[in-house]
């Protein structure tokens, strides 16, 4: 410290960043630190980096929410202590203003739609078939084949035989499968051979005609259709003899044999090219045992 003759302080020494600087009251005070620090030798260099920084931040904000909520990453956005108290719930990307388009749903006039009245109660054999009671009005969707229709009633949609209903307003011709439209259901022609006689059924399923079902699935479906448990699955070879199906390999042989005969047998377009013959499991008299 320097003292003049009148013993009044005229100068002082202060330490700034490790260096001692003499300062006197007559001189100007040390300039305060600038509020903005530029990176680079010139201001233009620093400002030229602003677009790159904006692009970086925009891409950062476009990341998933779980990533942005990470503790280390959230520190990047903190400016004040109050910012640390905010828990962002969601982020949305910026997009140009758009005009809300009002969607007008066409009203369906029920009494002008194709429909039929149920003449008898019908209980389907599976999820694909529709259940209804006598007197209910069924709104028709399309024709499956010559004997089956597809319709909806009681918020349920399925197929049903046309013989159980009285058609009030028929479907237009374009909704018929004969016009080459896509088939939503496939039909499997099957028989049940018993000592009492032969029972034929057309089982409609939602699977495509090209599928290869398993032996387990076919056996379960036939048990449900004919309401019998002690049954066996069979198919006919080119000589007309019954061949019992025991596993999935036998199912594949049946499908191949059916496809070979596809051109010689006249079937509906949505019917499987092979047929199932169901017999009683203990009845071996149906098989040709001659050498």
mmCIF file of C-alpha atoms in Angstrom:
data_model
loop_
_atom_site.group_PDB
_atom_site.id
_atom_site.type_symbol
_atom_site.label_atom_id
_atom_site.label_comp_id
_atom_site.label_asym_id
_atom_site.label_seq_id
_atom_site.Cartn_x
_atom_site.Cartn_y
_atom_site.Cartn_z
ATOM 1 C CA UNK A 1 0.000 0.000 0.000
ATOM 2 C CA UNK A 2 1.269 3.453 -0.934
ATOM 3 C CA UNK A 3 0.806 6.453 1.396
ATOM 4 C CA UNK A 4 1.415 10.140 0.494
ATOM 5 C CA UNK A 5 2.823 12.825 2.821
ATOM 6 C CA UNK A 6 -0.629 13.800 4.215
ATOM 7 C CA UNK A 7 -1.102 10.130 5.163
ATOM 8 C CA UNK A 8 -4.202 9.762 3.051
ATOM 9 C CA UNK A 9 -4.515 6.803 0.724
ATOM 10 C CA UNK A 10 -3.954 7.913 -2.852
ATOM 11 C CA UNK A 11 -3.439 4.472 -4.443
ATOM 12 C CA UNK A 12 -4.125 0.867 -3.673
ATOM 13 C CA UNK A 13 -3.125 -2.540 -4.999
ATOM 14 C CA UNK A 14 -5.693 -5.253 -5.768
ATOM 15 C CA UNK A 15 -5.211 -8.824 -6.850
ATOM 16 C CA UNK A 16 -7.195 -9.914 -9.962
ATOM 17 C CA UNK A 17 -6.773 -13.412 -11.422
ATOM 18 C CA UNK A 18 -3.408 -13.859 -9.711
ATOM 19 C CA UNK A 19 -1.975 -10.466 -10.837
ATOM 20 C CA UNK A 20 -1.545 -7.320 -8.714
ATOM 21 C CA UNK A 21 -2.957 -4.103 -10.212
ATOM 22 C CA UNK A 22 -2.469 -0.623 -8.786
ATOM 23 C CA UNK A 23 -5.620 1.425 -8.573
ATOM 24 C CA UNK A 24 -6.239 4.963 -7.444
ATOM 25 C CA UNK A 25 -9.576 6.743 -6.735
ATOM 26 C CA UNK A 26 -8.955 9.132 -9.605
ATOM 27 C CA UNK A 27 -8.879 6.409 -12.183
ATOM 28 C CA UNK A 28 -11.923 4.679 -13.657
ATOM 29 C CA UNK A 29 -13.194 1.527 -12.007
ATOM 30 C CA UNK A 30 -12.318 -1.816 -13.498
ATOM 31 C CA UNK A 31 -14.778 -2.756 -16.268
ATOM 32 C CA UNK A 32 -17.368 -5.376 -15.372
ATOM 33 C CA UNK A 33 -17.261 -8.773 -17.097
ATOM 34 C CA UNK A 34 -19.141 -8.812 -20.382
ATOM 35 C CA UNK A 35 -22.524 -10.530 -20.306
ATOM 36 C CA UNK A 36 -21.823 -12.358 -23.588
ATOM 37 C CA UNK A 37 -18.652 -14.237 -24.422
ATOM 38 C CA UNK A 38 -17.891 -14.883 -28.091
ATOM 39 C CA UNK A 39 -16.095 -18.046 -29.108
ATOM 40 C CA UNK A 40 -13.525 -17.272 -31.783
ATOM 41 C CA UNK A 41 -11.416 -14.377 -32.816
ATOM 42 C CA UNK A 42 -14.274 -12.374 -34.305
ATOM 43 C CA UNK A 43 -17.939 -11.826 -33.595
ATOM 44 C CA UNK A 44 -18.879 -12.979 -37.110
ATOM 45 C CA UNK A 45 -17.314 -16.392 -36.461
ATOM 46 C CA UNK A 46 -19.401 -16.872 -33.331
ATOM 47 C CA UNK A 47 -22.639 -15.733 -34.971
ATOM 48 C CA UNK A 48 -22.067 -18.018 -37.946
ATOM 49 C CA UNK A 49 -22.356 -20.979 -35.581
ATOM 50 C CA UNK A 50 -25.873 -20.061 -34.437
ATOM 51 C CA UNK A 51 -27.717 -21.927 -37.281
ATOM 52 C CA UNK A 52 -25.725 -25.077 -36.552
ATOM 53 C CA UNK A 53 -26.562 -24.789 -32.870
ATOM 54 C CA UNK A 54 -30.265 -24.304 -33.662
ATOM 55 C CA UNK A 55 -30.242 -27.411 -35.871
ATOM 56 C CA UNK A 56 -28.552 -29.395 -33.107
ATOM 57 C CA UNK A 57 -31.116 -28.329 -30.496
ATOM 58 C CA UNK A 58 -34.054 -29.103 -32.819
ATOM 59 C CA UNK A 59 -32.737 -32.593 -33.460
ATOM 60 C CA UNK A 60 -32.173 -33.040 -29.742
ATOM 61 C CA UNK A 61 -35.771 -32.072 -28.974
ATOM 62 C CA UNK A 62 -37.006 -34.582 -31.563
ATOM 63 C CA UNK A 63 -35.619 -37.498 -29.565
ATOM 64 C CA UNK A 64 -37.987 -39.773 -27.577
ATOM 65 C CA UNK A 65 -39.374 -38.506 -24.269
ATOM 66 C CA UNK A 66 -37.663 -41.223 -22.221
ATOM 67 C CA UNK A 67 -34.317 -40.092 -23.603
ATOM 68 C CA UNK A 68 -34.901 -36.381 -22.871
ATOM 69 C CA UNK A 69 -35.900 -37.123 -19.258
ATOM 70 C CA UNK A 70 -32.463 -38.512 -18.492
ATOM 71 C CA UNK A 71 -30.874 -36.637 -15.519
ATOM 72 C CA UNK A 72 -27.599 -35.822 -17.277
ATOM 73 C CA UNK A 73 -29.325 -34.579 -20.422
ATOM 74 C CA UNK A 74 -31.854 -32.438 -18.565
ATOM 75 C CA UNK A 75 -28.982 -30.434 -17.058
ATOM 76 C CA UNK A 76 -28.267 -29.191 -20.578
ATOM 77 C CA UNK A 77 -31.573 -27.268 -20.569
ATOM 78 C CA UNK A 78 -31.292 -25.746 -17.084
ATOM 79 C CA UNK A 79 -30.917 -21.966 -17.085
ATOM 80 C CA UNK A 80 -32.087 -21.116 -13.580
ATOM 81 C CA UNK A 81 -32.747 -23.018 -10.374
ATOM 82 C CA UNK A 82 -36.466 -22.747 -11.064
ATOM 83 C CA UNK A 83 -36.045 -24.725 -14.288
ATOM 84 C CA UNK A 84 -34.934 -27.757 -12.310
ATOM 85 C CA UNK A 85 -38.386 -27.996 -10.702
ATOM 86 C CA UNK A 86 -40.217 -28.541 -13.986
ATOM 87 C CA UNK A 87 -40.956 -32.100 -15.069
ATOM 88 C CA UNK A 88 -41.773 -32.120 -18.801
ATOM 89 C CA UNK A 89 -44.715 -34.398 -19.580
ATOM 90 C CA UNK A 90 -44.577 -34.349 -23.347
ATOM 91 C CA UNK A 91 -42.845 -32.663 -26.227
ATOM 92 C CA UNK A 92 -44.298 -32.004 -29.630
ATOM 93 C CA UNK A 93 -42.593 -31.258 -32.885
ATOM 94 C CA UNK A 94 -43.236 -27.986 -34.642
ATOM 95 C CA UNK A 95 -45.335 -28.218 -37.766
ATOM 96 C CA UNK A 96 -46.864 -25.684 -40.129
ATOM 97 C CA UNK A 97 -50.414 -24.561 -39.330
ATOM 98 C CA UNK A 98 -53.028 -26.832 -40.835
ATOM 99 C CA UNK A 99 -56.728 -26.494 -41.438
ATOM 100 C CA UNK A 100 -59.016 -28.907 -39.609
ATOM 101 C CA UNK A 101 -61.107 -30.813 -42.102
ATOM 102 C CA UNK A 102 -64.535 -31.868 -40.932
ATOM 103 C CA UNK A 103 -65.342 -35.453 -41.820
ATOM 104 C CA UNK A 104 -68.924 -36.054 -42.843
ATOM 105 C CA UNK A 105 -70.018 -39.643 -42.329
ATOM 106 C CA UNK A 106 -72.726 -40.792 -44.708
ATOM 107 C CA UNK A 107 -75.896 -41.863 -42.972
ATOM 108 C CA UNK A 108 -76.927 -45.424 -43.648
ATOM 109 C CA UNK A 109 -80.617 -45.882 -44.285
ATOM 110 C CA UNK A 110 -81.276 -49.222 -42.635
ATOM 111 C CA UNK A 111 -84.656 -49.886 -44.202
ATOM 112 C CA UNK A 112 -83.258 -49.422 -47.704
ATOM 113 C CA UNK A 113 -80.393 -51.873 -47.101
ATOM 114 C CA UNK A 114 -80.466 -55.527 -48.160
ATOM 115 C CA UNK A 115 -82.040 -57.465 -45.303
ATOM 116 C CA UNK A 116 -83.799 -60.686 -44.408
ATOM 117 C CA UNK A 117 -86.164 -61.910 -41.692
ATOM 118 C CA UNK A 118 -85.283 -65.006 -39.682
ATOM 119 C CA UNK A 119 -87.901 -67.727 -40.134
ATOM 120 C CA UNK A 120 -86.268 -70.151 -37.672
ATOM 121 C CA UNK A 121 -83.764 -70.050 -34.837
ATOM 122 C CA UNK A 122 -80.200 -70.710 -35.964
ATOM 123 C CA UNK A 123 -77.216 -71.515 -33.764
ATOM 124 C CA UNK A 124 -73.839 -71.556 -35.507
ATOM 125 C CA UNK A 125 -71.156 -74.185 -35.052
ATOM 126 C CA UNK A 126 -68.304 -71.686 -34.653
ATOM 127 C CA UNK A 127 -67.314 -68.032 -34.484
ATOM 128 C CA UNK A 128 -67.686 -67.634 -38.238
ATOM 129 C CA UNK A 129 -71.409 -68.474 -38.177
ATOM 130 C CA UNK A 130 -74.117 -66.055 -37.051
ATOM 131 C CA UNK A 131 -76.600 -66.797 -34.259
ATOM 132 C CA UNK A 132 -80.132 -65.408 -34.477
ATOM 133 C CA UNK A 133 -83.695 -66.080 -33.374
ATOM 134 C CA UNK A 134 -86.940 -66.289 -35.284
ATOM 135 C CA UNK A 135 -88.367 -62.877 -36.187
ATOM 136 C CA UNK A 136 -85.086 -60.940 -36.063
ATOM 137 C CA UNK A 137 -84.099 -58.757 -39.021
ATOM 138 C CA UNK A 138 -80.659 -59.545 -40.430
ATOM 139 C CA UNK A 139 -78.892 -56.961 -42.588
ATOM 140 C CA UNK A 140 -77.175 -58.697 -45.478
ATOM 141 C CA UNK A 141 -73.547 -57.969 -46.379
ATOM 142 C CA UNK A 142 -72.762 -60.410 -49.186
ATOM 143 C CA UNK A 143 -73.441 -63.850 -50.604
ATOM 144 C CA UNK A 144 -70.909 -66.536 -49.686
ATOM 145 C CA UNK A 145 -72.148 -69.182 -52.125
ATOM 146 C CA UNK A 146 -75.409 -70.508 -53.504
ATOM 147 C CA UNK A 147 -76.664 -71.574 -50.060
ATOM 148 C CA UNK A 148 -74.985 -69.242 -47.536
ATOM 149 C CA UNK A 149 -75.182 -65.506 -46.838
ATOM 150 C CA UNK A 150 -73.210 -63.125 -44.645
ATOM 151 C CA UNK A 151 -75.030 -60.619 -42.474
ATOM 152 C CA UNK A 152 -75.141 -58.733 -39.201
ATOM 153 C CA UNK A 153 -77.612 -58.691 -36.314
ATOM 154 C CA UNK A 154 -77.317 -57.640 -32.656
ATOM 155 C CA UNK A 155 -73.839 -56.159 -33.293
ATOM 156 C CA UNK A 156 -72.588 -59.548 -34.527
ATOM 157 C CA UNK A 157 -71.431 -60.479 -38.017
ATOM 158 C CA UNK A 158 -71.278 -63.968 -39.484
ATOM 159 C CA UNK A 159 -72.535 -66.370 -42.120
ATOM 160 C CA UNK A 160 -75.755 -68.386 -42.096
ATOM 161 C CA UNK A 161 -77.768 -70.657 -44.428
ATOM 162 C CA UNK A 162 -80.218 -68.845 -46.677
ATOM 163 C CA UNK A 163 -82.875 -71.515 -46.019
ATOM 164 C CA UNK A 164 -83.328 -70.182 -42.453
ATOM 165 C CA UNK A 165 -84.403 -66.687 -43.539
ATOM 166 C CA UNK A 166 -86.850 -64.890 -45.809
ATOM 167 C CA UNK A 167 -85.062 -62.314 -47.952
ATOM 168 C CA UNK A 168 -86.914 -58.978 -47.827
ATOM 169 C CA UNK A 169 -84.508 -57.039 -50.048
ATOM 170 C CA UNK A 170 -81.934 -59.003 -52.034
ATOM 171 C CA UNK A 171 -78.268 -58.154 -52.393
ATOM 172 C CA UNK A 172 -77.136 -56.447 -55.608
ATOM 173 C CA UNK A 173 -75.487 -58.711 -58.152
ATOM 174 C CA UNK A 174 -72.041 -57.157 -57.504
ATOM 175 C CA UNK A 175 -72.030 -58.595 -53.967
ATOM 176 C CA UNK A 176 -72.253 -62.165 -55.222
ATOM 177 C CA UNK A 177 -69.184 -64.394 -55.276
ATOM 178 C CA UNK A 178 -70.072 -65.388 -58.818
ATOM 179 C CA UNK A 179 -68.843 -61.956 -59.991
ATOM 180 C CA UNK A 180 -65.248 -62.834 -59.112
ATOM 181 C CA UNK A 181 -65.071 -60.902 -55.843
ATOM 182 C CA UNK A 182 -62.807 -61.774 -52.950
ATOM 183 C CA UNK A 183 -63.984 -64.570 -50.671
ATOM 184 C CA UNK A 184 -63.838 -63.910 -46.970
ATOM 185 C CA UNK A 185 -64.827 -67.476 -46.073
ATOM 186 C CA UNK A 186 -63.818 -70.905 -47.316
ATOM 187 C CA UNK A 187 -66.037 -73.984 -47.215
ATOM 188 C CA UNK A 188 -64.984 -77.527 -46.314
ATOM 189 C CA UNK A 189 -67.204 -80.318 -47.618
ATOM 190 C CA UNK A 190 -67.312 -83.249 -45.173
ATOM 191 C CA UNK A 191 -69.335 -86.410 -44.530
ATOM 192 C CA UNK A 192 -70.198 -88.454 -41.453
ATOM 193 C CA UNK A 193 -70.506 -92.198 -42.116
ATOM 194 C CA UNK A 194 -72.521 -94.094 -39.502
ATOM 195 C CA UNK A 195 -74.501 -97.358 -39.539
ATOM 196 C CA UNK A 196 -77.629 -95.181 -39.715
ATOM 197 C CA UNK A 197 -76.561 -93.457 -42.935
ATOM 198 C CA UNK A 198 -74.499 -90.614 -44.369
ATOM 199 C CA UNK A 199 -74.694 -86.990 -43.207
ATOM 200 C CA UNK A 200 -73.125 -84.255 -45.344
ATOM 201 C CA UNK A 201 -72.043 -80.844 -44.065
ATOM 202 C CA UNK A 202 -70.466 -77.696 -45.475
ATOM 203 C CA UNK A 203 -68.276 -76.150 -42.777
ATOM 204 C CA UNK A 204 -67.336 -72.511 -43.439
ATOM 205 C CA UNK A 205 -64.087 -71.161 -41.996
ATOM 206 C CA UNK A 206 -62.158 -67.898 -42.284
ATOM 207 C CA UNK A 207 -58.915 -69.572 -43.394
ATOM 208 C CA UNK A 208 -57.601 -69.352 -46.945
ATOM 209 C CA UNK A 209 -57.929 -72.280 -49.346
ATOM 210 C CA UNK A 210 -54.142 -72.699 -49.470
ATOM 211 C CA UNK A 211 -53.660 -73.451 -45.757
ATOM 212 C CA UNK A 212 -52.544 -76.802 -44.390
ATOM 213 C CA UNK A 213 -54.430 -77.459 -41.126
ATOM 214 C CA UNK A 214 -53.080 -79.802 -38.487
ATOM 215 C CA UNK A 215 -54.628 -83.164 -37.687
ATOM 216 C CA UNK A 216 -55.440 -81.913 -34.193
ATOM 217 C CA UNK A 217 -57.330 -78.864 -35.490
ATOM 218 C CA UNK A 218 -59.335 -80.892 -38.009
ATOM 219 C CA UNK A 219 -60.276 -83.512 -35.419
ATOM 220 C CA UNK A 220 -61.388 -80.830 -32.948
ATOM 221 C CA UNK A 221 -63.472 -79.050 -35.615
ATOM 222 C CA UNK A 222 -65.222 -82.255 -36.751
ATOM 223 C CA UNK A 223 -66.017 -83.208 -33.160
ATOM 224 C CA UNK A 224 -67.651 -79.825 -32.730
ATOM 225 C CA UNK A 225 -69.561 -80.021 -36.026
ATOM 226 C CA UNK A 226 -70.991 -83.528 -35.611
ATOM 227 C CA UNK A 227 -71.156 -83.469 -31.794
ATOM 228 C CA UNK A 228 -69.348 -86.817 -31.493
ATOM 229 C CA UNK A 229 -66.063 -87.551 -29.733
ATOM 230 C CA UNK A 230 -65.209 -91.115 -30.837
ATOM 231 C CA UNK A 231 -64.501 -90.325 -34.498
ATOM 232 C CA UNK A 232 -61.726 -90.807 -37.046
ATOM 233 C CA UNK A 233 -60.766 -88.656 -40.041
ATOM 234 C CA UNK A 234 -60.414 -90.149 -43.519
ATOM 235 C CA UNK A 235 -60.090 -89.251 -47.193
ATOM 236 C CA UNK A 236 -60.634 -91.213 -50.422
ATOM 237 C CA UNK A 237 -57.777 -92.239 -52.677
ATOM 238 C CA UNK A 238 -58.112 -92.294 -56.508
ATOM 239 C CA UNK A 239 -59.481 -95.862 -56.300
ATOM 240 C CA UNK A 240 -62.276 -94.741 -53.978
ATOM 241 C CA UNK A 241 -60.973 -96.487 -50.846
ATOM 242 C CA UNK A 242 -60.954 -94.756 -47.465
ATOM 243 C CA UNK A 243 -57.552 -93.843 -46.001
ATOM 244 C CA UNK A 244 -57.463 -93.046 -42.273
ATOM 245 C CA UNK A 245 -55.658 -89.837 -41.285
ATOM 246 C CA UNK A 246 -53.423 -90.334 -38.243
ATOM 247 C CA UNK A 247 -51.047 -87.343 -38.232
ATOM 248 C CA UNK A 248 -50.039 -84.139 -40.037
ATOM 249 C CA UNK A 249 -48.179 -86.059 -42.760
ATOM 250 C CA UNK A 250 -51.407 -87.841 -43.687
ATOM 251 C CA UNK A 251 -53.134 -84.445 -43.871
ATOM 252 C CA UNK A 252 -50.472 -83.282 -46.347
ATOM 253 C CA UNK A 253 -51.034 -86.391 -48.478
ATOM 254 C CA UNK A 254 -54.788 -85.724 -48.491
ATOM 255 C CA UNK A 255 -54.251 -82.114 -49.630
ATOM 256 C CA UNK A 256 -51.878 -83.166 -52.419
ATOM 257 C CA UNK A 257 -54.318 -85.809 -53.621
ATOM 258 C CA UNK A 258 -57.161 -83.288 -53.610
ATOM 259 C CA UNK A 259 -55.159 -80.796 -55.665
ATOM 260 C CA UNK A 260 -54.346 -83.465 -58.248
ATOM 261 C CA UNK A 261 -58.061 -84.112 -58.746
ATOM 262 C CA UNK A 262 -58.977 -80.403 -58.674
ATOM 263 C CA UNK A 263 -59.473 -80.180 -62.427
ATOM 264 C CA UNK A 264 -61.625 -83.302 -62.634
ATOM 265 C CA UNK A 265 -64.122 -82.408 -59.879
ATOM 266 C CA UNK A 266 -66.541 -79.489 -60.238
ATOM 267 C CA UNK A 267 -66.489 -77.497 -56.971
ATOM 268 C CA UNK A 268 -67.481 -73.942 -55.911
ATOM 269 C CA UNK A 269 -64.644 -71.439 -56.175
ATOM 270 C CA UNK A 270 -64.445 -70.983 -52.385
ATOM 271 C CA UNK A 271 -64.469 -74.702 -51.496
ATOM 272 C CA UNK A 272 -61.383 -76.640 -50.417
ATOM 273 C CA UNK A 273 -60.115 -79.052 -53.105
ATOM 274 C CA UNK A 274 -60.164 -81.921 -50.584
ATOM 275 C CA UNK A 275 -62.956 -83.512 -48.547
ATOM 276 C CA UNK A 276 -63.094 -85.131 -45.126
ATOM 277 C CA UNK A 277 -64.925 -88.378 -44.452
ATOM 278 C CA UNK A 278 -65.614 -88.819 -40.747
ATOM 279 C CA UNK A 279 -66.252 -92.310 -39.385
ATOM 280 C CA UNK A 280 -66.671 -93.931 -35.992
ATOM 281 C CA UNK A 281 -63.181 -94.659 -34.678
ATOM 282 C CA UNK A 282 -64.016 -98.252 -33.686
ATOM 283 C CA UNK A 283 -65.735 -99.091 -37.011
ATOM 284 C CA UNK A 284 -63.152 -100.778 -39.260
ATOM 285 C CA UNK A 285 -65.680 -102.227 -41.691
ATOM 286 C CA UNK A 286 -65.546 -99.087 -43.841
ATOM 287 C CA UNK A 287 -62.002 -99.888 -45.000
ATOM 288 C CA UNK A 288 -61.079 -102.138 -47.919
ATOM 289 C CA UNK A 289 -58.965 -104.931 -46.411
ATOM 290 C CA UNK A 290 -58.714 -107.050 -49.555
ATOM 291 C CA UNK A 291 -55.182 -107.632 -50.813
#
